Amino acid sequence: MTTETPSHTLVVRVENKPGVLARVAGLFARRGFNIVSLAVAPTENTLFSRLTIVVDAESAPLEQVVKQLDKLINVVDIRELAPAESIARELILVTVQVKDGQEDRVMKNVETFEANILSVGPQKIMVSLSGSVDQVDKFEASLEEFGIIEIQRTGTIALANIENI
């Protein structure tokens, strides 16, 4: 995932009902809005789910995205989280090839990024890192030279800074 394209991070609280996510995704597809990242989970109140949507700002003016989302019946509220007023994180799980003689370099890389070792096997290691999108991008790029076997990223999750609640 790259962060070079300007984007908006929206937090959308929706009713926790079947089909709501499909309706939100369908709206974005019909309007030609590009979703950069999407994370969904139930909230502390089981009646609602929280969608954290990172939208490509060039494909969709923020006002238009908010107006369209607000028209959906299951949408309860929408907030934009400005980068200066929020904390955003992403999680990456990655299995990396570790050839003979590379063990120290791979471990140094894991230590430099303060990543976590999850599993070690013959000539491979699984690690995780939680951090800013930029930090996760850099970590992923640093592992490419060793050979990424498998990778999964969560997409952005974000909350408003405590001072801004």
mmCIF file of C-alpha atoms in Angstrom:
data_model
loop_
_atom_site.group_PDB
_atom_site.id
_atom_site.type_symbol
_atom_site.label_atom_id
_atom_site.label_comp_id
_atom_site.label_asym_id
_atom_site.label_seq_id
_atom_site.Cartn_x
_atom_site.Cartn_y
_atom_site.Cartn_z
ATOM 1 C CA MET A 1 0.000 0.000 0.000
ATOM 2 C CA THR A 2 1.352 3.388 -0.853
ATOM 3 C CA THR A 3 0.598 6.629 0.920
ATOM 4 C CA GLU A 4 1.694 8.959 -1.906
ATOM 5 C CA THR A 5 -1.840 9.518 -3.204
ATOM 6 C CA PRO A 6 -3.775 12.055 -1.114
ATOM 7 C CA SER A 7 -6.525 10.354 0.841
ATOM 8 C CA HIS A 8 -9.275 10.864 3.387
ATOM 9 C CA THR A 9 -9.833 8.596 6.371
ATOM 10 C CA LEU A 10 -13.507 8.211 7.190
ATOM 11 C CA VAL A 11 -15.008 6.451 10.176
ATOM 12 C CA VAL A 12 -18.524 5.285 9.418
ATOM 13 C CA ARG A 13 -20.747 3.801 12.099
ATOM 14 C CA VAL A 14 -23.386 1.540 10.583
ATOM 15 C CA GLU A 15 -26.085 -0.777 11.816
ATOM 16 C CA ASN A 16 -24.623 -4.240 12.332
ATOM 17 C CA LYS A 17 -26.874 -6.012 9.815
ATOM 18 C CA PRO A 18 -26.294 -8.362 6.875
ATOM 19 C CA GLY A 19 -25.656 -6.634 3.558
ATOM 20 C CA VAL A 20 -24.594 -3.239 4.928
ATOM 21 C CA LEU A 21 -20.965 -3.649 3.874
ATOM 22 C CA ALA A 22 -22.076 -4.753 0.403
ATOM 23 C CA ARG A 23 -24.236 -1.633 0.075
ATOM 24 C CA VAL A 24 -21.362 0.640 1.132
ATOM 25 C CA ALA A 25 -18.922 -1.073 -1.254
ATOM 26 C CA GLY A 26 -21.534 -0.970 -4.033
ATOM 27 C CA LEU A 27 -22.005 2.768 -3.539
ATOM 28 C CA PHE A 28 -18.261 3.325 -3.923
ATOM 29 C CA ALA A 29 -18.146 1.158 -7.048
ATOM 30 C CA ARG A 30 -21.163 2.845 -8.687
ATOM 31 C CA ARG A 31 -19.752 6.328 -8.053
ATOM 32 C CA GLY A 32 -16.225 5.419 -9.147
ATOM 33 C CA PHE A 33 -14.745 6.197 -5.723
ATOM 34 C CA ASN A 34 -11.505 4.322 -5.075
ATOM 35 C CA ILE A 35 -11.225 2.615 -1.681
ATOM 36 C CA VAL A 36 -7.557 2.526 -0.678
ATOM 37 C CA SER A 37 -8.200 0.616 2.544
ATOM 38 C CA LEU A 38 -11.223 -0.804 4.341
ATOM 39 C CA ALA A 39 -11.383 -2.266 7.851
ATOM 40 C CA VAL A 40 -14.624 -3.371 9.486
ATOM 41 C CA ALA A 41 -15.390 -4.624 12.987
ATOM 42 C CA PRO A 42 -18.214 -4.604 15.504
ATOM 43 C CA THR A 43 -18.144 -1.818 18.090
ATOM 44 C CA GLU A 44 -18.529 -2.012 21.860
ATOM 45 C CA ASN A 45 -22.280 -1.907 21.135
ATOM 46 C CA THR A 46 -23.211 -5.047 19.179
ATOM 47 C CA LEU A 47 -25.936 -3.130 17.323
ATOM 48 C CA PHE A 48 -23.278 -1.227 15.357
ATOM 49 C CA SER A 49 -20.170 -1.849 13.281
ATOM 50 C CA ARG A 50 -17.381 0.593 12.530
ATOM 51 C CA LEU A 51 -15.965 0.965 9.048
ATOM 52 C CA THR A 52 -12.634 2.716 8.670
ATOM 53 C CA ILE A 53 -12.432 3.671 5.008
ATOM 54 C CA VAL A 54 -9.432 5.326 3.411
ATOM 55 C CA VAL A 55 -10.628 6.951 0.184
ATOM 56 C CA ASP A 56 -8.469 8.175 -2.690
ATOM 57 C CA ALA A 57 -9.013 11.947 -2.542
ATOM 58 C CA GLU A 58 -8.402 12.306 -6.284
ATOM 59 C CA SER A 59 -11.196 9.886 -7.207
ATOM 60 C CA ALA A 60 -13.756 11.431 -4.881
ATOM 61 C CA PRO A 61 -14.225 14.852 -3.300
ATOM 62 C CA LEU A 62 -14.823 14.377 0.427
ATOM 63 C CA GLU A 63 -18.142 16.251 0.390
ATOM 64 C CA GLN A 64 -19.497 13.982 -2.317
ATOM 65 C CA VAL A 65 -18.413 10.789 -0.528
ATOM 66 C CA VAL A 66 -20.009 11.924 2.742
ATOM 67 C CA LYS A 67 -23.265 12.962 1.019
ATOM 68 C CA GLN A 68 -23.535 9.628 -0.766
ATOM 69 C CA LEU A 69 -22.772 7.606 2.374
ATOM 70 C CA ASP A 70 -25.258 9.646 4.390
ATOM 71 C CA LYS A 71 -28.021 8.591 1.970
ATOM 72 C CA LEU A 72 -27.609 4.932 2.917
ATOM 73 C CA ILE A 73 -30.296 3.980 5.423
ATOM 74 C CA ASN A 74 -28.011 1.849 7.642
ATOM 75 C CA VAL A 75 -25.392 4.593 8.095
ATOM 76 C CA VAL A 76 -25.644 6.108 11.574
ATOM 77 C CA ASP A 77 -22.827 8.668 11.453
ATOM 78 C CA ILE A 78 -19.738 9.641 9.487
ATOM 79 C CA ARG A 79 -16.573 11.397 10.643
ATOM 80 C CA GLU A 80 -13.389 12.332 8.861
ATOM 81 C CA LEU A 81 -10.247 11.702 10.864
ATOM 82 C CA ALA A 82 -7.630 14.291 9.965
ATOM 83 C CA PRO A 83 -4.076 12.906 10.235
ATOM 84 C CA ALA A 84 -3.030 15.578 12.757
ATOM 85 C CA GLU A 85 -6.017 14.765 14.970
ATOM 86 C CA SER A 86 -5.923 10.974 14.898
ATOM 87 C CA ILE A 87 -3.753 7.918 15.286
ATOM 88 C CA ALA A 88 -3.777 5.421 12.429
ATOM 89 C CA ARG A 89 -2.193 1.977 12.417
ATOM 90 C CA GLU A 90 -1.934 -1.046 10.190
ATOM 91 C CA LEU A 91 -0.913 -4.618 10.940
ATOM 92 C CA ILE A 92 1.209 -6.769 8.650
ATOM 93 C CA LEU A 93 1.826 -10.507 8.911
ATOM 94 C CA VAL A 94 4.557 -11.791 6.614
ATOM 95 C CA THR A 95 6.389 -15.052 6.049
ATOM 96 C CA VAL A 96 9.917 -14.494 4.764
ATOM 97 C CA GLN A 97 12.418 -16.833 3.156
ATOM 98 C CA VAL A 98 15.614 -17.163 5.223
ATOM 99 C CA LYS A 99 18.414 -18.696 3.197
ATOM 100 C CA ASP A 100 21.568 -20.047 4.812
ATOM 101 C CA GLY A 101 23.807 -17.193 5.866
ATOM 102 C CA GLN A 102 20.972 -14.618 5.912
ATOM 103 C CA GLU A 103 19.677 -15.364 9.392
ATOM 104 C CA ASP A 104 21.545 -12.472 11.056
ATOM 105 C CA ARG A 105 20.451 -9.946 8.410
ATOM 106 C CA VAL A 106 16.818 -10.983 8.664
ATOM 107 C CA MET A 107 16.907 -10.835 12.478
ATOM 108 C CA LYS A 108 18.608 -7.413 12.399
ATOM 109 C CA ASN A 109 15.829 -6.184 10.105
ATOM 110 C CA VAL A 110 13.137 -7.531 12.447
ATOM 111 C CA GLU A 111 14.857 -5.876 15.437
ATOM 112 C CA THR A 112 15.322 -2.544 13.641
ATOM 113 C CA PHE A 113 11.577 -2.257 13.006
ATOM 114 C CA GLU A 114 10.704 -3.713 16.425
ATOM 115 C CA ALA A 115 8.631 -6.391 14.719
ATOM 116 C CA ASN A 116 7.483 -9.556 16.479
ATOM 117 C CA ILE A 117 8.581 -13.074 15.599
ATOM 118 C CA LEU A 118 5.511 -15.302 15.447
ATOM 119 C CA SER A 119 6.841 -18.565 14.061
ATOM 120 C CA VAL A 120 10.163 -19.998 12.934
ATOM 121 C CA GLY A 121 10.508 -22.916 10.562
ATOM 122 C CA PRO A 122 13.118 -24.414 8.293
ATOM 123 C CA GLN A 123 14.441 -21.522 6.189
ATOM 124 C CA LYS A 124 11.457 -19.276 6.884
ATOM 125 C CA ILE A 125 10.168 -16.973 9.567
ATOM 126 C CA MET A 126 6.783 -15.360 10.192
ATOM 127 C CA VAL A 127 6.784 -11.875 11.668
ATOM 128 C CA SER A 128 4.262 -9.179 12.470
ATOM 129 C CA LEU A 129 4.438 -5.433 12.816
ATOM 130 C CA SER A 130 1.885 -2.874 13.880
ATOM 131 C CA GLY A 131 2.629 0.710 12.920
ATOM 132 C CA SER A 132 1.874 3.646 10.703
ATOM 133 C CA VAL A 133 1.177 2.891 7.061
ATOM 134 C CA ASP A 134 4.551 4.404 6.129
ATOM 135 C CA GLN A 135 6.357 2.245 8.683
ATOM 136 C CA VAL A 136 4.586 -0.899 7.451
ATOM 137 C CA ASP A 137 5.404 0.033 3.829
ATOM 138 C CA LYS A 138 9.091 0.438 4.719
ATOM 139 C CA PHE A 139 9.144 -2.829 6.657
ATOM 140 C CA GLU A 140 7.571 -4.703 3.746
ATOM 141 C CA ALA A 141 10.062 -3.171 1.295
ATOM 142 C CA SER A 142 12.967 -4.144 3.555
ATOM 143 C CA LEU A 143 11.860 -7.784 3.528
ATOM 144 C CA GLU A 144 11.506 -8.059 -0.250
ATOM 145 C CA GLU A 145 15.237 -8.716 -0.747
ATOM 146 C CA PHE A 146 14.933 -11.930 1.306
ATOM 147 C CA GLY A 147 11.879 -13.207 -0.540
ATOM 148 C CA ILE A 148 8.345 -12.807 0.759
ATOM 149 C CA ILE A 149 6.530 -16.145 0.749
ATOM 150 C CA GLU A 150 3.166 -14.881 1.981
ATOM 151 C CA ILE A 151 1.850 -11.548 3.206
ATOM 152 C CA GLN A 152 -1.339 -10.093 4.678
ATOM 153 C CA ARG A 153 -2.053 -6.502 5.688
ATOM 154 C CA THR A 154 -5.099 -5.354 7.634
ATOM 155 C CA GLY A 155 -5.638 -1.985 6.067
ATOM 156 C CA THR A 156 -5.771 1.189 8.115
ATOM 157 C CA ILE A 157 -7.568 1.411 11.435
ATOM 158 C CA ALA A 158 -7.771 4.760 13.202
ATOM 159 C CA LEU A 159 -9.117 6.590 16.224
ATOM 160 C CA ALA A 160 -9.303 10.270 17.075
ATOM 161 C CA ASN A 161 -6.615 11.459 19.483
ATOM 162 C CA ILE A 162 -7.928 11.578 23.034
ATOM 163 C CA GLU A 163 -7.609 15.380 23.026
ATOM 164 C CA ASN A 164 -9.980 15.525 20.028
ATOM 165 C CA ILE A 165 -12.827 13.413 21.405
#
